[in-house]
Short mmCIF file of C-alpha atoms in Angstrom, two decimals:
data_model
loop_
_atom_site.label_atom_id
_atom_site.label_comp_id
_atom_site.label_asym_id
_atom_site.label_seq_id
_atom_site.Cartn_x
_atom_site.Cartn_y
_atom_site.Cartn_z
CA MET Y 1 3.09 -29.80 12.68
CA SER Y 2 0.02 -32.39 12.13
CA ASN Y 3 -3.19 -31.32 10.73
CA ARG Y 4 -2.24 -28.08 9.02
CA SER Y 5 -5.51 -27.77 7.38
CA SER Y 6 -8.86 -29.71 7.12
CA GLY Y 7 -9.31 -28.83 3.08
CA THR Y 8 -9.15 -25.54 1.45
CA LEU Y 9 -11.67 -22.61 0.73
CA LEU Y 10 -10.88 -20.25 -2.18
CA GLY Y 11 -7.13 -22.06 -2.37
CA HIS Y 12 -6.23 -21.26 0.96
CA PRO Y 13 -6.61 -23.58 4.24
CA LYS Y 14 -10.10 -23.17 5.75
CA GLY Y 15 -8.18 -22.34 9.01
CA LEU Y 16 -7.34 -18.91 7.44
CA PHE Y 17 -11.04 -17.94 7.44
CA LEU Y 18 -11.35 -19.10 11.09
CA LEU Y 19 -8.66 -16.53 12.04
CA PHE Y 20 -10.27 -14.17 9.62
CA SER Y 21 -13.49 -14.20 11.41
CA THR Y 22 -12.08 -14.40 14.90
CA GLU Y 23 -9.80 -11.15 13.93
CA LEU Y 24 -12.58 -9.47 12.33
CA TRP Y 25 -14.77 -9.57 15.48
CA GLU Y 26 -12.13 -8.68 17.64
CA ARG Y 27 -11.11 -5.65 15.71
CA PHE Y 28 -14.90 -4.76 15.51
CA SER Y 29 -14.86 -4.72 19.48
CA TYR Y 30 -11.62 -2.60 19.27
CA TYR Y 31 -12.85 0.09 16.93
CA ALA Y 32 -16.26 0.30 18.29
CA MET Y 33 -14.94 1.22 21.69
CA ARG Y 34 -12.17 3.61 20.23
CA ALA Y 35 -14.80 5.26 18.28
CA ILE Y 36 -16.82 6.42 21.27
CA LEU Y 37 -14.07 6.81 23.97
CA VAL Y 38 -13.08 10.28 23.43
CA LEU Y 39 -16.74 11.29 22.90
CA TYR Y 40 -17.84 9.44 26.23
CA LEU Y 41 -15.11 11.10 28.15
CA THR Y 42 -15.94 14.69 27.00
CA ASP Y 43 -19.74 14.43 27.17
CA LYS Y 44 -21.62 16.20 29.82
CA THR Y 45 -22.05 13.96 32.89
CA MET Y 46 -25.73 14.73 32.56
CA ASP Y 47 -25.90 12.78 29.27
CA GLY Y 48 -24.11 9.72 31.20
CA GLY Y 49 -20.46 11.06 30.09
CA LEU Y 50 -17.54 11.95 32.42
CA GLY Y 51 -17.40 15.32 31.65
CA TRP Y 52 -13.62 15.59 31.25
CA SER Y 53 -11.61 18.48 29.33
CA THR Y 54 -10.81 17.72 25.52
CA GLN Y 55 -7.11 18.08 26.47
CA ASN Y 56 -7.60 15.27 29.25
CA ALA Y 57 -9.44 12.92 27.19
CA LEU Y 58 -7.05 13.27 24.30
CA GLU Y 59 -4.08 12.44 26.52
CA LEU Y 60 -5.59 9.34 27.97
CA TYR Y 61 -6.61 8.46 24.38
CA GLY Y 62 -2.86 8.60 23.64
CA ILE Y 63 -1.70 6.72 26.50
CA TYR Y 64 -4.41 4.05 25.83
CA THR Y 65 -3.54 3.49 22.18
CA GLY Y 66 0.38 3.60 22.94
CA LEU Y 67 -0.12 0.74 25.41
CA VAL Y 68 -2.32 -1.32 22.96
CA TYR Y 69 0.83 -1.32 20.67
CA ILE Y 70 3.44 -2.03 23.11
CA THR Y 71 1.76 -4.76 25.30
CA PRO Y 72 1.91 -7.32 22.35
CA LEU Y 73 5.56 -7.29 22.72
CA ILE Y 74 4.99 -9.00 26.53
CA GLY Y 75 2.04 -11.05 25.29
CA GLY Y 76 4.14 -12.37 22.35
CA TRP Y 77 6.95 -13.36 24.89
CA ILE Y 78 4.60 -15.29 27.16
CA ALA Y 79 2.80 -17.09 24.30
CA ASP Y 80 6.34 -18.13 22.82
CA ASN Y 81 7.80 -19.47 26.33
CA PHE Y 82 4.62 -20.49 28.29
CA LEU Y 83 0.99 -20.23 27.21
CA GLY Y 84 1.52 -21.07 23.37
CA GLN Y 85 -0.70 -18.96 20.75
CA ARG Y 86 -4.08 -20.69 21.15
CA ARG Y 87 -4.29 -20.38 24.65
CA SER Y 88 -3.06 -16.66 24.62
CA ILE Y 89 -5.74 -15.92 22.23
CA ILE Y 90 -8.50 -17.38 24.39
CA ILE Y 91 -7.35 -15.55 27.53
CA GLY Y 92 -6.73 -12.35 25.93
CA GLY Y 93 -10.24 -12.46 24.26
CA ILE Y 94 -11.92 -13.21 27.68
CA LEU Y 95 -10.01 -10.30 29.38
CA MET Y 96 -11.12 -8.15 26.54
CA ALA Y 97 -14.56 -9.22 26.56
CA LEU Y 98 -14.59 -8.46 30.59
CA GLY Y 99 -13.16 -5.25 29.88
CA GLN Y 100 -15.90 -4.28 27.45
CA PHE Y 101 -18.82 -5.19 29.67
CA THR Y 102 -17.06 -3.33 32.59
CA LEU Y 103 -17.16 -0.20 30.37
CA ALA Y 104 -20.66 -1.05 29.73
CA LEU Y 105 -21.86 -1.27 33.25
CA PRO Y 106 -24.72 1.15 34.12
CA ASN Y 107 -23.52 4.38 36.07
CA SER Y 108 -26.44 3.27 38.91
CA MET Y 109 -24.43 0.13 39.35
CA VAL Y 110 -20.90 1.28 39.53
CA ASP Y 111 -21.32 4.61 41.29
CA PRO Y 112 -19.63 6.15 43.27
CA HIS Y 113 -16.81 4.22 41.78
CA ALA Y 114 -17.33 4.92 38.13
CA ILE Y 115 -13.67 6.14 37.44
CA THR Y 116 -12.24 3.03 38.89
CA ALA Y 117 -14.44 0.62 37.08
CA PHE Y 118 -13.89 3.02 33.93
CA TYR Y 119 -9.90 2.30 34.49
CA LEU Y 120 -10.43 -1.11 35.37
CA GLY Y 121 -12.07 -1.85 32.07
CA LEU Y 122 -9.43 -0.10 30.09
CA ALA Y 123 -6.70 -2.32 32.02
CA LEU Y 124 -8.37 -5.52 31.03
CA LEU Y 125 -8.62 -4.45 27.30
CA ILE Y 126 -4.94 -3.39 27.13
CA ILE Y 127 -3.86 -6.78 28.95
CA GLY Y 128 -5.99 -8.62 26.79
CA ASN Y 129 -5.10 -6.92 23.62
CA GLY Y 130 -1.39 -7.74 24.58
CA LEU Y 131 -1.97 -11.37 24.47
CA PHE Y 132 -4.39 -11.42 21.66
CA LYS Y 133 -3.17 -9.10 18.84
CA PRO Y 134 0.43 -10.79 18.22
CA ASN Y 135 -0.47 -14.35 18.26
CA ILE Y 136 -3.49 -14.46 15.98
CA SER Y 137 -1.25 -12.80 13.14
CA THR Y 138 1.63 -15.55 13.94
CA MET Y 139 -0.95 -18.47 13.62
CA VAL Y 140 -1.92 -17.19 9.94
CA GLY Y 141 1.77 -17.84 9.25
CA ASP Y 142 1.72 -21.38 10.81
CA LEU Y 143 -1.02 -22.33 8.33
CA TYR Y 144 1.44 -22.52 5.42
CA GLN Y 145 4.77 -24.44 4.96
CA ASP Y 146 7.92 -22.44 4.15
CA GLY Y 147 8.24 -21.27 0.71
CA ASP Y 148 4.54 -21.47 0.30
CA ASN Y 149 3.71 -18.66 -2.27
CA ARG Y 150 0.10 -17.96 -0.92
CA ARG Y 151 1.09 -16.78 2.34
CA ASP Y 152 1.26 -13.09 1.21
CA GLY Y 153 -2.18 -13.48 -0.44
CA ALA Y 154 -3.26 -14.98 3.13
CA PHE Y 155 -2.34 -11.93 4.99
CA THR Y 156 -3.92 -9.37 2.59
CA ILE Y 157 -7.33 -11.65 3.03
CA PHE Y 158 -6.70 -11.66 6.85
CA TYR Y 159 -6.21 -7.77 6.65
CA MET Y 160 -9.43 -7.52 4.84
CA GLY Y 161 -10.83 -8.93 8.17
CA ILE Y 162 -9.56 -6.19 10.12
CA ASN Y 163 -10.82 -3.35 8.03
CA LEU Y 164 -14.36 -4.91 7.72
CA GLY Y 165 -14.51 -4.98 11.40
CA SER Y 166 -13.30 -1.33 11.80
CA LEU Y 167 -15.97 -0.54 9.01
CA LEU Y 168 -18.66 -2.12 10.74
CA ALA Y 169 -17.79 -0.80 14.40
CA GLY Y 170 -18.06 2.92 13.84
CA ILE Y 171 -21.41 2.54 12.22
CA ILE Y 172 -22.74 -0.16 14.66
CA ALA Y 173 -21.38 1.18 17.95
CA GLY Y 174 -22.09 4.88 16.85
CA THR Y 175 -25.84 4.30 15.92
CA ALA Y 176 -26.25 2.22 19.33
CA ALA Y 177 -24.68 5.06 21.36
CA ALA Y 178 -26.65 7.77 19.60
CA ALA Y 179 -29.85 6.01 20.11
CA TYR Y 180 -29.50 4.27 23.77
CA GLY Y 181 -26.50 6.04 25.47
CA TRP Y 182 -22.77 5.53 25.56
CA LYS Y 183 -23.28 2.50 27.63
CA ALA Y 184 -24.92 0.69 24.78
CA GLY Y 185 -21.80 1.54 22.45
CA PHE Y 186 -19.83 -0.30 24.79
CA LEU Y 187 -22.20 -3.22 25.16
CA THR Y 188 -21.89 -3.57 21.25
CA ALA Y 189 -18.31 -3.78 21.49
CA GLY Y 190 -18.47 -6.60 24.37
CA ILE Y 191 -20.93 -8.70 22.36
CA GLY Y 192 -18.34 -8.25 19.32
CA MET Y 193 -15.54 -9.97 21.38
CA LEU Y 194 -17.94 -12.49 22.60
CA ILE Y 195 -18.56 -13.80 19.00
CA SER Y 196 -14.65 -13.52 18.27
CA LEU Y 197 -14.33 -15.95 21.40
CA VAL Y 198 -17.03 -18.23 20.71
CA THR Y 199 -16.25 -18.44 16.90
CA GLN Y 200 -12.42 -19.54 18.06
CA LEU Y 201 -13.66 -21.87 20.76
CA VAL Y 202 -16.12 -23.90 18.41
CA PHE Y 203 -14.26 -24.30 15.37
CA ALA Y 204 -10.34 -23.93 16.20
CA GLU Y 205 -9.81 -27.72 16.94
CA ARG Y 206 -11.44 -28.80 13.80
CA LEU Y 207 -9.72 -26.16 11.27
CA LEU Y 208 -6.50 -25.45 13.05
CA GLY Y 209 -5.53 -28.86 14.35
CA ASP Y 210 -2.26 -28.70 16.42
CA ILE Y 211 -1.45 -25.12 15.18
CA GLY Y 212 -0.61 -22.76 18.24
CA LYS Y 213 -1.32 -25.00 20.90
CA GLU Y 214 2.49 -25.70 21.93
CA PRO Y 215 4.53 -22.86 23.17
CA ALA Y 216 7.03 -21.83 20.19
CA ALA Y 217 10.36 -22.10 22.27
CA LYS Y 218 9.11 -25.49 23.25
CA ARG Y 219 8.61 -26.66 19.67
CA ALA Y 220 12.02 -24.85 18.50
CA ALA Y 221 13.90 -26.84 21.29
CA ALA Y 222 12.56 -29.97 20.26
CA MET Y 223 13.83 -29.38 16.69
CA THR Y 224 17.55 -28.94 17.84
CA LYS Y 225 20.15 -31.73 18.28
CA SER Y 226 20.45 -31.02 21.92
CA GLY Y 227 16.67 -31.00 22.47
CA GLN Y 228 17.33 -27.61 24.30
CA LYS Y 229 17.16 -24.07 23.74
CA GLU Y 230 20.70 -22.76 21.50
CA PRO Y 231 21.89 -19.44 20.61
CA LEU Y 232 20.59 -17.87 17.44
CA THR Y 233 22.59 -19.08 14.04
CA LYS Y 234 24.08 -16.49 11.74
CA GLN Y 235 21.13 -17.20 9.32
CA GLU Y 236 18.31 -16.27 12.05
CA ARG Y 237 20.59 -13.06 12.98
CA ASP Y 238 20.52 -11.87 9.68
CA ARG Y 239 16.80 -12.55 9.04
CA MET Y 240 16.21 -10.49 12.40
CA LYS Y 241 18.27 -7.56 10.95
CA VAL Y 242 15.77 -7.46 8.05
CA ILE Y 243 12.88 -7.08 10.12
CA LEU Y 244 14.38 -4.30 12.21
CA ILE Y 245 15.48 -2.64 8.95
CA MET Y 246 12.08 -2.85 7.31
CA GLY Y 247 10.37 -1.82 10.55
CA MET Y 248 12.34 1.71 10.06
CA PHE Y 249 10.82 2.08 6.78
CA VAL Y 250 7.31 1.06 8.16
CA VAL Y 251 7.50 3.87 10.57
CA ILE Y 252 8.15 6.34 7.71
CA PHE Y 253 5.26 4.85 5.78
CA TRP Y 254 2.79 5.19 8.91
CA ALA Y 255 3.78 8.65 9.86
CA GLY Y 256 2.54 9.74 6.73
CA PHE Y 257 -0.33 7.38 6.40
CA GLU Y 258 -1.85 8.54 9.85
CA GLN Y 259 -2.37 12.04 8.71
CA ALA Y 260 -5.63 10.70 7.61
CA GLY Y 261 -7.10 11.14 10.85
CA GLY Y 262 -5.60 14.45 11.57
CA LEU Y 263 -4.19 16.63 9.25
CA MET Y 264 -6.38 15.12 6.26
CA ASN Y 265 -9.34 15.03 8.42
CA ILE Y 266 -9.04 18.82 8.98
CA PHE Y 267 -8.57 19.34 5.61
CA SER Y 268 -11.87 17.70 4.45
CA GLN Y 269 -13.91 19.78 7.25
CA GLN Y 270 -12.33 23.09 6.47
CA TYR Y 271 -10.96 23.26 2.95
CA THR Y 272 -13.15 20.71 0.83
CA ASP Y 273 -16.08 21.51 -1.32
CA ARG Y 274 -18.41 18.52 0.15
CA MET Y 275 -21.51 19.40 -1.56
CA ILE Y 276 -23.46 16.97 -4.00
CA GLY Y 277 -26.16 19.00 -5.31
CA SER Y 278 -27.93 20.09 -2.05
CA PHE Y 279 -26.42 17.20 0.02
CA GLU Y 280 -23.41 18.17 2.16
CA VAL Y 281 -21.09 15.01 2.59
CA PRO Y 282 -20.36 14.91 6.26
CA ALA Y 283 -16.38 15.24 6.73
CA ALA Y 284 -16.15 12.03 8.77
CA TRP Y 285 -17.51 9.88 5.94
CA PHE Y 286 -14.09 10.61 4.26
CA GLN Y 287 -12.44 8.16 7.18
CA SER Y 288 -14.51 5.33 5.72
CA LEU Y 289 -12.99 5.30 2.40
CA ASN Y 290 -9.89 3.80 3.56
CA PRO Y 291 -11.67 0.47 5.05
CA PHE Y 292 -13.74 0.62 2.04
CA PHE Y 293 -10.99 0.52 -0.52
CA VAL Y 294 -9.06 -2.06 1.58
CA ILE Y 295 -12.28 -4.27 1.50
CA THR Y 296 -12.49 -3.86 -2.21
CA LEU Y 297 -9.12 -3.96 -3.31
CA ALA Y 298 -7.54 -6.60 -0.98
CA PRO Y 299 -9.15 -9.60 -2.93
CA VAL Y 300 -7.75 -8.00 -6.24
CA ILE Y 301 -4.32 -7.79 -4.57
CA ALA Y 302 -4.21 -11.03 -2.86
CA ALA Y 303 -4.91 -12.83 -6.40
CA ILE Y 304 -2.39 -10.63 -8.30
CA TRP Y 305 0.39 -12.08 -5.80
CA VAL Y 306 -0.70 -15.74 -6.34
CA LYS Y 307 -1.11 -15.31 -9.99
CA LEU Y 308 2.57 -13.94 -10.30
CA GLY Y 309 3.76 -17.07 -8.56
CA PRO Y 310 7.40 -17.20 -9.12
CA LYS Y 311 7.74 -13.56 -10.53
CA GLU Y 312 6.01 -12.17 -7.18
CA PRO Y 313 8.27 -9.18 -6.05
CA SER Y 314 9.97 -9.50 -2.73
CA SER Y 315 9.00 -7.76 0.34
CA PRO Y 316 11.47 -4.91 -0.02
CA VAL Y 317 10.33 -4.41 -3.38
CA LYS Y 318 6.37 -4.47 -2.24
CA PHE Y 319 7.50 -2.23 0.63
CA ALA Y 320 9.15 0.21 -1.75
CA MET Y 321 5.97 0.07 -3.89
CA GLY Y 322 3.90 1.03 -0.82
CA LEU Y 323 6.12 3.98 -0.11
CA PHE Y 324 5.65 5.20 -3.91
CA PHE Y 325 1.58 4.73 -3.50
CA LEU Y 326 1.94 6.88 -0.29
CA ALA Y 327 3.94 9.60 -2.09
CA LEU Y 328 1.15 9.64 -5.17
CA GLY Y 329 -1.49 9.96 -2.38
CA PHE Y 330 0.20 13.22 -1.24
CA VAL Y 331 0.71 14.52 -4.64
CA CYS Y 332 -3.06 14.42 -4.51
CA MET Y 333 -3.20 16.69 -1.62
CA ILE Y 334 -0.68 18.76 -3.11
CA GLY Y 335 -3.01 19.17 -6.11
CA ALA Y 336 -5.67 20.05 -3.89
CA VAL Y 337 -3.59 22.88 -2.20
CA LEU Y 338 -2.57 24.41 -5.56
CA GLN Y 339 -6.26 24.46 -6.48
CA GLN Y 340 -6.65 26.92 -3.50
CA GLY Y 341 -3.92 29.06 -4.82
CA GLY Y 342 -2.99 30.34 -1.70
CA ASP Y 343 -6.45 31.47 -0.80
CA LEU Y 344 -7.94 29.54 2.04
CA ASN Y 345 -11.45 30.62 1.42
CA VAL Y 346 -11.27 28.47 -1.66
CA LYS Y 347 -12.82 25.14 -1.39
CA THR Y 348 -11.21 22.40 -3.29
CA SER Y 349 -12.73 19.24 -5.03
CA MET Y 350 -13.44 16.34 -2.97
CA PHE Y 351 -11.98 14.19 -5.87
CA TRP Y 352 -8.57 15.07 -4.84
CA LEU Y 353 -9.14 13.48 -1.05
CA VAL Y 354 -10.86 10.41 -2.59
CA GLY Y 355 -7.40 9.97 -4.89
CA ALA Y 356 -5.37 10.56 -1.82
CA TYR Y 357 -7.22 7.81 0.14
CA PHE Y 358 -7.38 5.48 -2.96
CA PHE Y 359 -3.33 5.70 -3.48
CA HIS Y 360 -2.69 5.61 0.38
CA THR Y 361 -4.72 2.09 0.47
CA LEU Y 362 -3.07 0.90 -2.30
CA GLY Y 363 0.17 1.64 -0.21
CA GLU Y 364 -1.06 0.15 2.81
CA LEU Y 365 -1.99 -3.28 1.10
CA CYS Y 366 1.64 -3.36 -0.48
CA LEU Y 367 2.95 -2.94 2.68
CA SER Y 368 1.21 -3.75 6.05
CA PRO Y 369 -0.13 -7.26 5.17
CA ILE Y 370 3.32 -7.96 3.66
CA GLY Y 371 5.05 -6.98 6.53
CA LEU Y 372 2.83 -9.51 8.78
CA SER Y 373 3.43 -12.05 6.45
CA MET Y 374 7.37 -11.20 6.22
CA VAL Y 375 7.44 -11.27 9.97
CA THR Y 376 6.37 -14.91 10.22
CA LYS Y 377 8.71 -16.17 7.34
CA LEU Y 378 12.00 -14.54 9.00
CA ALA Y 379 11.38 -14.78 12.81
CA PRO Y 380 13.08 -17.87 14.59
CA LEU Y 381 10.36 -20.02 15.65
CA ARG Y 382 10.95 -19.55 19.39
CA LEU Y 383 10.54 -15.90 18.84
CA ALA Y 384 7.88 -15.64 16.53
CA SER Y 385 5.15 -13.87 18.50
CA LEU Y 386 7.97 -11.85 20.17
CA MET Y 387 8.96 -10.55 16.95
CA MET Y 388 5.23 -9.94 15.84
CA GLY Y 389 4.95 -7.79 19.11
CA ALA Y 390 7.99 -5.81 18.23
CA TRP Y 391 6.58 -5.35 14.57
CA PHE Y 392 3.31 -3.57 16.12
CA GLY Y 393 5.95 -1.36 18.41
CA PHE Y 394 6.92 0.18 15.22
CA ASN Y 395 3.42 1.20 14.41
CA ALA Y 396 3.39 2.87 17.88
CA ILE Y 397 6.69 4.78 17.27
CA ALA Y 398 4.91 5.94 13.84
CA ASN Y 399 1.83 7.09 15.54
CA TYR Y 400 3.91 9.27 17.75
CA VAL Y 401 5.77 10.71 14.95
CA ALA Y 402 2.49 11.30 13.10
CA GLY Y 403 1.21 13.24 15.95
CA ILE Y 404 4.31 15.32 15.90
CA ILE Y 405 4.17 16.17 12.22
CA GLY Y 406 0.62 17.11 12.18
CA ALA Y 407 1.26 19.41 15.24
CA HIS Y 408 3.49 21.71 12.96
CA VAL Y 409 0.82 22.26 10.35
CA GLY Y 410 -0.01 25.80 12.19
CA GLU Y 411 3.62 27.03 11.30
CA ALA Y 412 4.65 25.04 8.17
CA GLY Y 413 1.22 25.10 6.24
CA PRO Y 414 -0.35 22.13 4.71
CA MET Y 415 1.74 22.65 1.48
CA ALA Y 416 4.93 22.04 3.42
CA ILE Y 417 3.92 19.02 5.20
CA PHE Y 418 2.24 17.21 2.24
CA SER Y 419 4.99 17.71 -0.19
CA GLY Y 420 7.62 17.01 2.54
CA ILE Y 421 6.05 13.59 3.09
CA ALA Y 422 5.55 12.99 -0.50
CA ILE Y 423 9.31 13.88 -0.81
CA ALA Y 424 10.41 11.88 2.12
CA ALA Y 425 8.24 8.71 1.01
CA THR Y 426 9.74 8.66 -2.45
CA VAL Y 427 13.37 8.99 -1.15
CA ALA Y 428 12.67 5.90 1.17
CA GLY Y 429 11.29 4.06 -1.46
CA VAL Y 430 14.27 4.58 -3.65
CA LEU Y 431 16.46 3.94 -1.01
CA LEU Y 432 14.79 0.45 -0.07
CA LEU Y 433 14.91 -0.56 -3.84
CA LEU Y 434 18.65 -0.06 -3.57
CA CYS Y 435 19.34 -2.06 -0.47
CA SER Y 436 16.92 -4.46 -1.57
CA ASN Y 437 19.45 -7.20 -2.73
CA GLN Y 438 21.22 -7.21 0.18
CA LEU Y 439 18.08 -7.42 2.31
CA ILE Y 440 17.13 -10.46 0.31
CA ARG Y 441 20.65 -12.08 0.75
CA TRP Y 442 19.91 -11.59 4.37
CA MET Y 443 16.45 -13.36 4.04
CA HIS Y 444 18.30 -16.50 3.06
CA GLY Y 445 15.70 -17.82 0.85
CA ALA Y 446 12.89 -17.30 3.00
CA GLU Y 447 10.69 -15.89 0.36
CA GLY Y 448 12.18 -18.00 -2.36
CA HIS Y 449 14.34 -15.06 -3.83
CA VAL Y 450 17.66 -16.53 -4.13
CA VAL Y 451 18.82 -15.40 -7.40
CA GLU Y 452 21.19 -12.70 -6.19
CA GLU Y 453 22.93 -15.30 -3.81
CA SER Y 454 23.69 -17.70 -6.76
CA GLU Y 455 24.73 -14.67 -8.89
CA GLU Y 456 27.17 -14.05 -6.18
CA LEU Y 457 28.55 -17.41 -5.88
CA THR Y 458 28.92 -17.57 -9.75
CA THR Y 459 31.10 -14.32 -9.71
CA SER Y 460 33.10 -15.42 -6.72
CA THR Y 461 33.80 -18.57 -8.46
CA ALA Y 462 34.56 -17.03 -11.74
CA ASN Y 463 36.96 -14.58 -9.95
CA ALA Y 464 38.85 -17.65 -8.02
#
């Protein structure tokens, strides 16, 4: 592919920072809207809200987030076979901007069809997201040649953009909604999406060259002897097995991690001493610890992976580290419960929560960006964006499982759930380490870790 980069910045192709910026503003748009959606639905109609019950609002929110994770499968397939990644991102971005601006239309303009306009806005966001989300991540991988050990670090930097967008979103959209009404919050989300689109349109040709222009299936067919689509090879099937097996471990990680928005949020609200002098720290502030830690730790982690060079751990080992860090975070939560000593009136130190979010973020950085990077290394070229969509599908399953786990806190109690997740994460991490050599063999050198294969060859030759 020609014009892979037009120079480097901080040791990475400049195209990475374009994709970083495009994703930052798209994620700002998504999280800005998400931050106020349920509040807008449940607010009184006299304040400009829709006056829904909490249950109905949460049900719609669950359906919306579920569809947001599932549509990338369809969007990935469309990009691979018809549109190409670059065109998919632009079309997806336009649809999302239209969706946000539809939600932002004043009630005086859409009455008596306010609910119809609301559903139309959501539909545009869901379809646009399906086209945008899997393809921007796949293009990050396309910036790097096979075997380039900067790729995991690149995805860690890219991941920082996602979290910077989410950190800004809640503050800006929340402030706009509080000062000027809900529609102003949706308007800021629309403006964020426009910035993302304009950034991509202005700089893509110069910084990305041909990357993402041609559909992956067409590129893959041109590389075969026949010039047509051929069946998957054994190597490609092995690599896809790795993606699916690692996906199961991802479900375990996110099912634990996602307790942050539910169970741990409730714990910070009800059982944590949040006083600093005469000031009480709002419980919602603890939700900002994760993006804050991602932004501060991501450059450090990215630099460590590059510094290690050939000694850099394989993806299965990094995933196992992520699961162990998740377990350590829940050990902090067990410490908080033990401090209570069974008395629910006792308020625990907020340092337990800070420690939990710190370790959970370390785990996230060992697993989430590494997973995105791994999919771009292992997925067959003609299925690149489709497999990225499938990877996001594992997140959808994890979110569903997380809800089931959190719902049982009343009958099981926080101690049982925190310790249960810590044990499950540890066992999963150990199991992954035990499987890692086989998984690396199935990767067929995609990450440069081929020692085990050569050892196996030596052993079999000696035996012969």
